[in-house]
Tab-separated table of C-alpha atoms in Angstrom:
chain	number	residue	atom	x	y	z
L	1	UNK	CA	114.888	71.300	135.928
L	2	UNK	CA	118.208	71.035	137.408
L	3	UNK	CA	120.962	74.206	137.253
L	4	UNK	CA	123.060	74.735	133.578
L	5	UNK	CA	126.292	73.419	133.619
L	6	UNK	CA	127.292	76.464	130.957
L	7	UNK	CA	125.257	79.433	131.696
L	8	UNK	CA	125.914	82.447	129.526
L	9	UNK	CA	124.413	86.448	130.440
L	10	UNK	CA	124.670	89.382	128.609
L	11	UNK	CA	128.583	89.252	127.187
L	12	UNK	CA	129.242	91.606	124.915
L	13	UNK	CA	132.621	92.282	123.415
L	14	UNK	CA	133.960	94.891	122.049
L	15	UNK	CA	137.151	96.372	119.988
L	16	UNK	CA	138.509	99.391	118.513
L	17	UNK	CA	139.734	98.354	114.798
L	18	UNK	CA	143.154	99.461	114.814
L	19	UNK	CA	144.340	100.182	118.343
L	20	UNK	CA	145.399	99.248	121.278
L	21	UNK	CA	143.584	101.123	124.633
L	22	UNK	CA	141.511	103.671	123.331
L	23	UNK	CA	144.345	106.631	121.954
L	24	UNK	CA	145.506	108.340	124.274
L	25	UNK	CA	146.432	108.571	127.959
L	26	UNK	CA	143.626	110.884	128.787
L	27	UNK	CA	140.387	108.646	127.600
L	28	UNK	CA	142.515	105.619	129.187
L	29	UNK	CA	143.257	107.090	132.239
L	30	UNK	CA	139.289	108.264	132.256
L	31	UNK	CA	138.249	104.546	131.866
L	32	UNK	CA	140.563	102.815	134.243
L	33	UNK	CA	138.903	105.391	136.973
L	34	UNK	CA	135.465	104.112	136.051
L	35	UNK	CA	136.193	100.519	135.786
L	36	UNK	CA	137.701	101.492	139.747
L	37	UNK	CA	134.405	103.142	140.802
L	38	UNK	CA	132.330	100.468	139.622
L	39	UNK	CA	130.449	102.247	136.970
L	40	UNK	CA	130.344	101.126	132.989
L	41	UNK	CA	133.041	102.370	130.570
L	42	UNK	CA	131.515	105.814	128.686
L	43	UNK	CA	133.392	104.381	125.441
L	44	UNK	CA	131.056	101.317	125.524
L	45	UNK	CA	128.233	103.973	124.820
L	46	UNK	CA	130.200	103.681	120.979
L	47	UNK	CA	130.098	100.900	118.628
L	48	UNK	CA	128.597	99.457	115.568
L	49	UNK	CA	127.401	95.898	114.847
L	50	UNK	CA	130.146	93.423	113.210
L	51	UNK	CA	128.590	93.662	109.856
L	52	UNK	CA	131.526	92.995	107.319
L	53	UNK	CA	129.476	94.159	104.363
L	54	UNK	CA	129.134	98.161	105.318
L	55	UNK	CA	131.196	100.662	105.866
L	56	UNK	CA	131.171	101.761	109.133
L	57	UNK	CA	131.468	105.855	110.631
L	58	UNK	CA	133.362	104.680	114.195
L	59	UNK	CA	136.020	102.478	115.253
L	60	UNK	CA	134.193	100.970	117.999
L	61	UNK	CA	132.765	97.407	116.579
L	62	UNK	CA	130.933	95.159	118.971
L	63	UNK	CA	131.925	91.384	117.726
L	64	UNK	CA	129.445	89.952	120.307
L	65	UNK	CA	126.401	92.102	121.451
L	66	UNK	CA	123.896	90.691	124.217
L	67	UNK	CA	124.745	87.135	124.606
L	68	UNK	CA	122.688	84.792	126.680
L	69	UNK	CA	122.739	81.327	126.768
L	70	UNK	CA	122.156	78.313	128.900
L	71	UNK	CA	123.663	74.647	127.974
L	72	UNK	CA	122.452	71.848	130.076
L	73	UNK	CA	124.947	68.836	131.034
L	74	UNK	CA	125.161	65.907	128.219
L	75	UNK	CA	123.933	68.836	125.327
L	76	UNK	CA	125.533	69.080	121.715
L	77	UNK	CA	125.194	72.658	120.921
L	78	UNK	CA	125.380	73.832	118.049
L	79	UNK	CA	126.380	77.027	116.839
L	80	UNK	CA	126.524	78.152	113.452
L	81	UNK	CA	126.859	81.229	111.205
L	82	UNK	CA	128.445	82.964	108.730
L	83	UNK	CA	132.061	84.093	108.270
L	84	UNK	CA	132.691	87.554	111.021
L	85	UNK	CA	128.907	86.259	112.800
L	86	UNK	CA	130.798	86.012	116.097
L	87	UNK	CA	131.163	82.333	116.744
L	88	UNK	CA	135.019	81.965	117.449
L	89	UNK	CA	135.152	84.761	119.450
L	90	UNK	CA	132.382	83.273	121.985
L	91	UNK	CA	134.603	80.160	121.939
L	92	UNK	CA	137.317	82.383	122.666
L	93	UNK	CA	135.609	84.055	125.660
L	94	UNK	CA	134.327	80.934	127.116
L	95	UNK	CA	138.211	79.524	126.588
L	96	UNK	CA	139.116	82.208	128.599
L	97	UNK	CA	141.312	83.120	125.930
L	98	UNK	CA	139.981	86.715	125.551
L	99	UNK	CA	137.617	88.559	128.312
L	100	UNK	CA	134.434	89.740	127.852
L	101	UNK	CA	133.791	93.743	127.881
L	102	UNK	CA	130.556	93.033	129.715
L	103	UNK	CA	128.643	90.287	131.181
L	104	UNK	CA	129.404	87.186	133.054
L	105	UNK	CA	129.792	83.336	132.527
L	106	UNK	CA	129.074	80.263	134.765
L	107	UNK	CA	130.555	77.398	134.510
L	108	UNK	CA	130.012	74.357	136.062
L	109	UNK	CA	133.135	72.218	135.733
L	110	UNK	CA	136.317	71.868	133.420
L	111	UNK	CA	136.226	73.063	129.915
L	112	UNK	CA	138.684	71.607	127.002
L	113	UNK	CA	138.688	73.833	123.893
L	114	UNK	CA	140.253	73.381	120.241
L	115	UNK	CA	139.666	76.649	119.229
L	116	UNK	CA	142.765	76.286	116.031
L	117	UNK	CA	145.494	73.580	114.885
L	118	UNK	CA	147.900	73.820	117.229
L	119	UNK	CA	146.089	75.882	120.041
L	120	UNK	CA	147.974	74.589	123.534
L	121	UNK	CA	150.408	72.627	122.086
L	122	UNK	CA	154.435	73.598	122.538
L	123	UNK	CA	156.095	72.547	119.052
L	124	UNK	CA	159.518	71.953	120.255
L	125	UNK	CA	157.416	69.419	122.980
L	126	UNK	CA	156.532	65.395	121.490
L	127	UNK	CA	153.544	64.290	121.172
L	128	UNK	CA	153.315	62.275	124.822
L	129	UNK	CA	155.304	65.655	126.382
L	130	UNK	CA	152.418	67.697	124.651
L	131	UNK	CA	149.556	65.034	126.351
L	132	UNK	CA	150.495	65.428	129.477
L	133	UNK	CA	150.853	69.216	128.911
L	134	UNK	CA	147.254	69.511	128.038
L	135	UNK	CA	146.563	67.172	130.680
L	136	UNK	CA	147.888	69.156	132.968
L	137	UNK	CA	146.560	72.825	131.810
L	138	UNK	CA	143.109	70.766	132.694
L	139	UNK	CA	144.248	70.103	136.167
L	140	UNK	CA	144.774	66.314	136.115
L	141	UNK	CA	147.770	64.665	137.901
L	142	UNK	CA	150.224	62.480	135.983
L	143	UNK	CA	148.151	59.265	137.423
L	144	UNK	CA	144.649	60.021	135.660
L	145	UNK	CA	146.724	61.542	132.051
L	146	UNK	CA	148.686	57.608	132.498
L	147	UNK	CA	145.787	55.825	132.138
L	148	UNK	CA	144.111	57.659	129.296
L	149	UNK	CA	147.536	57.382	127.684
L	150	UNK	CA	147.394	54.278	125.163
L	151	UNK	CA	143.468	55.213	124.273
L	152	UNK	CA	144.620	58.651	123.308
L	153	UNK	CA	147.619	57.475	121.065
L	154	UNK	CA	145.557	54.660	119.518
L	155	UNK	CA	142.280	57.364	118.622
L	156	UNK	CA	144.711	59.646	117.410
L	157	UNK	CA	146.758	57.022	114.293
L	158	UNK	CA	150.094	58.659	115.529
L	159	UNK	CA	151.405	55.570	117.116
L	160	UNK	CA	154.406	56.030	114.912
L	161	UNK	CA	155.093	59.951	115.333
L	162	UNK	CA	153.952	60.355	119.617
L	163	UNK	CA	157.941	60.989	120.750
L	164	UNK	CA	158.260	63.423	117.747
L	165	UNK	CA	158.491	67.233	118.861
L	166	UNK	CA	154.780	67.975	117.306
L	167	UNK	CA	156.057	70.880	115.568
L	168	UNK	CA	157.096	68.764	112.427
L	169	UNK	CA	153.568	67.344	112.490
L	170	UNK	CA	151.272	67.988	109.438
L	171	UNK	CA	148.006	69.983	110.348
L	172	UNK	CA	146.324	67.259	110.092
L	173	UNK	CA	148.462	65.442	112.894
L	174	UNK	CA	147.748	67.611	114.960
L	175	UNK	CA	144.441	68.323	114.541
L	176	UNK	CA	143.750	64.780	115.803
L	177	UNK	CA	146.310	64.723	118.299
L	178	UNK	CA	144.701	67.728	119.853
L	179	UNK	CA	140.968	66.245	119.679
L	180	UNK	CA	141.919	63.109	120.990
L	181	UNK	CA	143.719	65.034	123.868
L	182	UNK	CA	140.943	67.428	124.800
L	183	UNK	CA	137.777	63.771	124.574
L	184	UNK	CA	139.643	61.262	126.268
L	185	UNK	CA	140.881	63.794	129.499
L	186	UNK	CA	137.294	64.010	130.687
L	187	UNK	CA	137.301	67.877	130.061
L	188	UNK	CA	132.935	68.516	132.178
L	189	UNK	CA	132.598	71.186	128.764
L	190	UNK	CA	134.396	69.732	124.923
L	191	UNK	CA	134.650	73.033	122.794
L	192	UNK	CA	134.902	72.241	119.485
L	193	UNK	CA	135.599	74.895	116.749
L	194	UNK	CA	136.036	74.314	112.822
L	195	UNK	CA	139.285	72.333	113.290
L	196	UNK	CA	137.347	68.439	112.067
L	197	UNK	CA	137.485	70.340	108.480
L	198	UNK	CA	141.790	70.071	108.503
L	199	UNK	CA	141.404	66.446	109.896
L	200	UNK	CA	140.629	63.681	106.225
L	201	UNK	CA	137.103	61.768	106.215
L	202	UNK	CA	137.908	58.542	108.935
L	203	UNK	CA	139.364	60.925	110.915
L	204	UNK	CA	136.170	63.283	110.826
L	205	UNK	CA	133.694	59.714	111.306
L	206	UNK	CA	135.767	59.185	114.695
L	207	UNK	CA	135.781	62.490	115.994
L	208	UNK	CA	131.916	62.828	115.345
L	209	UNK	CA	131.276	59.021	117.340
L	210	UNK	CA	133.410	60.321	119.849
L	211	UNK	CA	131.619	63.581	121.097
L	212	UNK	CA	128.398	61.548	120.850
L	213	UNK	CA	129.293	58.895	122.746
L	214	UNK	CA	130.588	61.844	125.313
L	215	UNK	CA	127.239	63.257	125.099
L	216	UNK	CA	125.172	60.562	125.574
L	217	UNK	CA	127.424	58.265	126.917
L	218	UNK	CA	129.273	60.207	129.713
L	219	UNK	CA	127.194	62.850	130.059
L	220	UNK	CA	129.815	65.604	128.994
L	221	UNK	CA	128.597	69.157	127.718
L	222	UNK	CA	129.437	69.580	123.793
L	223	UNK	CA	129.471	73.013	121.903
L	224	UNK	CA	130.245	72.171	118.392
L	225	UNK	CA	131.074	75.087	115.643
L	226	UNK	CA	131.015	73.878	111.965
L	227	UNK	CA	130.057	74.654	108.402
L	228	UNK	CA	129.314	71.584	107.751
L	229	UNK	CA	125.661	71.477	108.307
L	230	UNK	CA	125.263	67.922	107.792
L	231	UNK	CA	127.744	66.903	110.954
L	232	UNK	CA	125.602	69.667	112.864
L	233	UNK	CA	122.993	68.233	111.880
L	234	UNK	CA	124.027	65.030	113.095
L	235	UNK	CA	125.139	65.227	116.411
L	236	UNK	CA	123.235	68.621	117.510
L	237	UNK	CA	120.996	68.484	120.345
L	238	UNK	CA	120.093	72.190	120.117
L	239	UNK	CA	121.462	75.250	117.849
L	240	UNK	CA	121.752	78.873	117.698
L	241	UNK	CA	122.378	81.387	114.937
L	242	UNK	CA	125.001	83.546	115.540
L	243	UNK	CA	124.430	87.426	113.075
L	244	UNK	CA	126.402	90.284	113.598
L	245	UNK	CA	127.214	89.536	116.602
L	246	UNK	CA	123.608	88.401	118.389
L	247	UNK	CA	121.261	85.244	117.733
L	248	UNK	CA	119.468	85.611	115.230
L	249	UNK	CA	117.849	82.335	115.816
L	250	UNK	CA	117.584	79.695	119.507
L	251	UNK	CA	116.151	76.407	119.308
L	252	UNK	CA	115.722	73.309	117.032
L	253	UNK	CA	118.632	71.899	114.974
L	254	UNK	CA	117.224	71.624	111.532
L	255	UNK	CA	115.092	74.638	111.712
L	256	UNK	CA	118.235	76.714	112.609
L	257	UNK	CA	120.434	75.223	109.913
L	258	UNK	CA	117.454	76.296	107.421
L	259	UNK	CA	117.263	79.556	108.304
L	260	UNK	CA	120.636	80.257	108.539
L	261	UNK	CA	121.179	78.468	104.401
L	262	UNK	CA	118.513	80.161	103.289
L	263	UNK	CA	119.586	84.117	105.059
L	264	UNK	CA	116.792	84.354	107.133
L	265	UNK	CA	114.484	85.069	104.088
L	266	UNK	CA	110.916	84.096	103.654
L	267	UNK	CA	110.221	80.830	101.129
L	268	UNK	CA	109.313	82.592	97.923
L	269	UNK	CA	107.239	79.767	95.780
L	270	UNK	CA	106.166	82.179	93.002
L	271	UNK	CA	108.368	84.134	91.177
L	272	UNK	CA	106.873	86.880	88.973
L	273	UNK	CA	110.031	87.933	86.174
L	274	UNK	CA	110.173	91.533	84.554
L	275	UNK	CA	110.859	92.672	81.218
L	276	UNK	CA	113.877	94.734	81.513
L	277	UNK	CA	115.367	91.486	83.627
L	278	UNK	CA	116.769	88.803	81.789
L	279	UNK	CA	117.465	90.857	78.295
L	280	UNK	CA	117.960	87.790	75.986
L	281	UNK	CA	117.471	87.201	72.505
L	282	UNK	CA	116.196	83.756	72.350
L	283	UNK	CA	113.852	84.010	75.832
L	284	UNK	CA	111.748	85.601	78.423
L	285	UNK	CA	111.139	84.887	80.980
L	286	UNK	CA	107.705	85.912	82.800
L	287	UNK	CA	106.678	83.513	85.879
L	288	UNK	CA	107.026	80.372	87.865
L	289	UNK	CA	106.093	79.541	90.953
L	290	UNK	CA	104.785	75.999	92.757
L	291	UNK	CA	102.003	75.234	95.115
L	292	UNK	CA	99.877	72.468	96.459
L	293	UNK	CA	97.271	71.083	92.911
L	294	UNK	CA	94.143	72.730	94.606
L	295	UNK	CA	95.596	75.637	97.001
L	296	UNK	CA	96.420	78.968	96.557
L	297	UNK	CA	99.749	80.128	96.745
L	298	UNK	CA	99.722	81.802	100.123
L	299	UNK	CA	98.325	78.250	101.232
L	300	UNK	CA	101.553	76.296	103.393
L	301	UNK	CA	101.039	73.021	101.608
L	302	UNK	CA	101.414	69.311	103.678
L	303	UNK	CA	103.461	66.907	102.349
L	304	UNK	CA	100.136	64.686	101.513
L	305	UNK	CA	99.417	66.521	99.101
L	306	UNK	CA	100.356	66.793	95.307
L	307	UNK	CA	102.754	70.242	93.959
L	308	UNK	CA	102.393	71.767	91.109
L	309	UNK	CA	105.030	73.343	89.367
L	310	UNK	CA	104.574	75.445	86.954
L	311	UNK	CA	106.900	77.582	84.569
L	312	UNK	CA	105.764	80.368	81.548
L	313	UNK	CA	108.398	82.167	79.456
L	314	UNK	CA	108.351	83.273	76.032
L	315	UNK	CA	110.562	81.842	72.738
L	316	UNK	CA	111.379	84.101	70.724
L	317	UNK	CA	113.025	81.577	67.893
L	318	UNK	CA	111.317	80.641	64.832
L	319	UNK	CA	112.384	77.110	64.763
L	320	UNK	CA	114.601	76.342	68.223
L	321	UNK	CA	112.768	74.667	70.931
L	322	UNK	CA	113.788	76.250	74.297
L	323	UNK	CA	112.960	74.563	77.551
L	324	UNK	CA	113.797	74.098	81.467
L	325	UNK	CA	115.288	72.369	83.821
L	326	UNK	CA	115.320	72.462	87.402
L	327	UNK	CA	117.686	71.192	90.005
L	328	UNK	CA	115.809	70.505	93.694
L	329	UNK	CA	117.335	70.717	96.259
L	330	UNK	CA	117.223	69.671	99.726
L	331	UNK	CA	117.484	72.245	103.140
L	332	UNK	CA	120.810	71.768	103.022
L	333	UNK	CA	122.186	73.163	99.245
L	334	UNK	CA	122.086	69.537	97.760
L	335	UNK	CA	121.100	68.485	95.250
L	336	UNK	CA	118.708	65.682	94.804
L	337	UNK	CA	117.259	65.332	91.307
L	338	UNK	CA	116.108	66.788	88.206
L	339	UNK	CA	113.419	67.716	86.697
L	340	UNK	CA	112.695	69.038	82.858
L	341	UNK	CA	110.384	69.678	79.934
L	342	UNK	CA	112.947	68.179	77.540
L	343	UNK	CA	110.739	64.735	78.091
L	344	UNK	CA	108.353	66.511	76.128
L	345	UNK	CA	107.883	64.699	72.274
L	346	UNK	CA	106.648	68.565	71.122
L	347	UNK	CA	106.287	71.639	72.352
L	348	UNK	CA	105.593	74.969	70.483
L	349	UNK	CA	108.697	76.463	68.543
L	350	UNK	CA	107.446	79.863	69.293
L	351	UNK	CA	105.239	82.772	71.319
L	352	UNK	CA	104.620	81.990	75.564
L	353	UNK	CA	104.822	78.474	76.531
L	354	UNK	CA	103.745	77.357	79.844
L	355	UNK	CA	105.399	74.688	81.100
L	356	UNK	CA	103.296	72.284	84.434
L	357	UNK	CA	104.263	69.677	85.796
L	358	UNK	CA	102.436	67.597	89.090
L	359	UNK	CA	104.691	65.839	91.480
L	360	UNK	CA	102.743	62.995	93.141
L	361	UNK	CA	101.566	63.384	96.966
L	362	UNK	CA	104.234	61.724	99.617
L	363	UNK	CA	107.296	62.493	97.219
L	364	UNK	CA	108.898	65.367	99.460
L	365	UNK	CA	109.543	64.775	103.283
L	366	UNK	CA	108.724	67.881	105.430
L	367	UNK	CA	111.220	70.355	105.375
L	368	UNK	CA	112.108	73.916	103.364
L	369	UNK	CA	113.792	72.999	99.711
L	370	UNK	CA	114.715	75.242	96.188
L	371	UNK	CA	115.087	74.805	92.815
L	372	UNK	CA	118.328	75.959	90.425
L	373	UNK	CA	116.730	77.221	87.142
L	374	UNK	CA	118.738	76.151	83.672
L	375	UNK	CA	117.505	77.529	80.252
L	376	UNK	CA	118.010	75.125	77.887
L	377	UNK	CA	117.873	75.334	73.737
L	378	UNK	CA	117.478	72.384	71.341
L	379	UNK	CA	117.926	70.303	74.686
L	380	UNK	CA	121.724	70.895	74.793
L	381	UNK	CA	122.627	74.813	75.407
L	382	UNK	CA	122.625	76.133	78.815
L	383	UNK	CA	121.592	79.455	77.584
L	384	UNK	CA	120.503	80.800	81.102
L	385	UNK	CA	120.829	79.475	85.264
L	386	UNK	CA	119.649	80.885	87.872
L	387	UNK	CA	120.227	79.816	91.381
L	388	UNK	CA	117.432	79.396	94.015
L	389	UNK	CA	114.446	81.243	91.640
L	390	UNK	CA	111.621	79.105	94.223
L	391	UNK	CA	111.340	77.753	97.886
L	392	UNK	CA	108.971	76.041	98.774
L	393	UNK	CA	108.331	74.407	102.342
L	394	UNK	CA	106.280	71.775	103.018
L	395	UNK	CA	104.655	70.678	106.327
L	396	UNK	CA	103.041	67.548	108.131
L	397	UNK	CA	100.613	68.929	110.233
L	398	UNK	CA	98.233	65.693	109.780
L	399	UNK	CA	100.083	62.397	110.199
L	400	UNK	CA	97.504	59.217	109.196
L	401	UNK	CA	97.289	57.293	112.615
L	402	UNK	CA	98.842	54.106	112.074
L	403	UNK	CA	101.292	55.200	108.694
L	404	UNK	CA	103.148	57.663	109.159
L	405	UNK	CA	104.236	58.286	113.364
L	406	UNK	CA	106.341	60.813	113.229
L	407	UNK	CA	108.967	62.782	111.097
L	408	UNK	CA	111.171	60.626	109.206
L	409	UNK	CA	115.106	60.660	107.968
L	410	UNK	CA	115.786	61.869	104.473
L	411	UNK	CA	114.179	64.936	102.195
L	412	UNK	CA	112.417	62.235	100.256
L	413	UNK	CA	109.394	59.339	100.984
L	414	UNK	CA	108.164	58.276	98.813
L	415	UNK	CA	105.584	54.986	99.008
L	416	UNK	CA	106.086	51.862	97.566
L	417	UNK	CA	103.381	49.324	97.390
L	418	UNK	CA	103.166	46.639	98.584
L	419	UNK	CA	102.077	43.069	99.225
L	420	UNK	CA	101.597	40.618	102.331
L	421	UNK	CA	100.477	36.979	101.802
L	422	UNK	CA	99.334	34.906	104.555
L	423	UNK	CA	100.236	31.408	104.476
């Protein structure tokens, strides 16, 4: 295998909250003296992980801790994680906006960054002048920039305003022009942060298409950060998940997205409610599960097996019906369909009720799915809503020769009846 175009080795970044420097002349001098002798900064031994939900006990925080990544030429690497996970800090270090506290970076080529709206643009200069300015920063000659100028302007759709100072641009126009410059001036490594979310749908499609083109067609490398999981899954070859400044997962994009959305929780296909958990006058939830029809609860389920869904509750009323409605969601959290016991003509009016539903085999695709629960009174009044009561994962272990020769796109994979005639 060829050498990686980008190699990140044990990168860490520490900040001191509320201060610049250590806070005292003595400590600043001590830090400088250790650095001059090639020794480790004594203050790096302090610090906590970057967890926004915890109250810290020290002023030092690690925004990143021991990040090591290798990226090959032509690869599109997705970087995902919650707000504050360290994504933007990592990209700023790669873009040389800030330096790492420890570790090193080896990049074999020019890096172009699109980190936030307006980065690298001078507000008093026109769009055309900023194209030349950004090209010069990337080390390109005026002739090289001029050769790409018309293509950049056309892609940005800012022709009418290209000779207007960019301080008068909207945020969307800023991003259009900035992305066009970064993508067309031929950097070996293109870094794109969440800024594409500012653009409209048409521009996002163009930008995603361009990133695919520069990767597959031109062999350039893209680091893509986004909270749009559909975009990440559509363009990224590989993905890393950052959590509290550390790499929580690195590998297949679909698996990374599923782990990120689930918060790294183990899929729970069985739920039992205790008597004090939901105190409602009309009903009491007892149990819910989904499993292979002839399998145990803890067994893995293949897509070629039918599923059994069961919900048990107690109807405390005497003359009302209590139904359950379940909203099924895919790995991105998007609702794909709804099932409900309200389709039944008659049900018991009180006491313990057990609803059971069978989902046919080969209905779902392989992947992770979840369900939101709605408890409904008399088919019209929602008494209770609980998201993600069950989560289950389907696997495609045994591929039938001649039928399903690999993974298929989409959340569902129904088997429709086919006929053939010979003439």
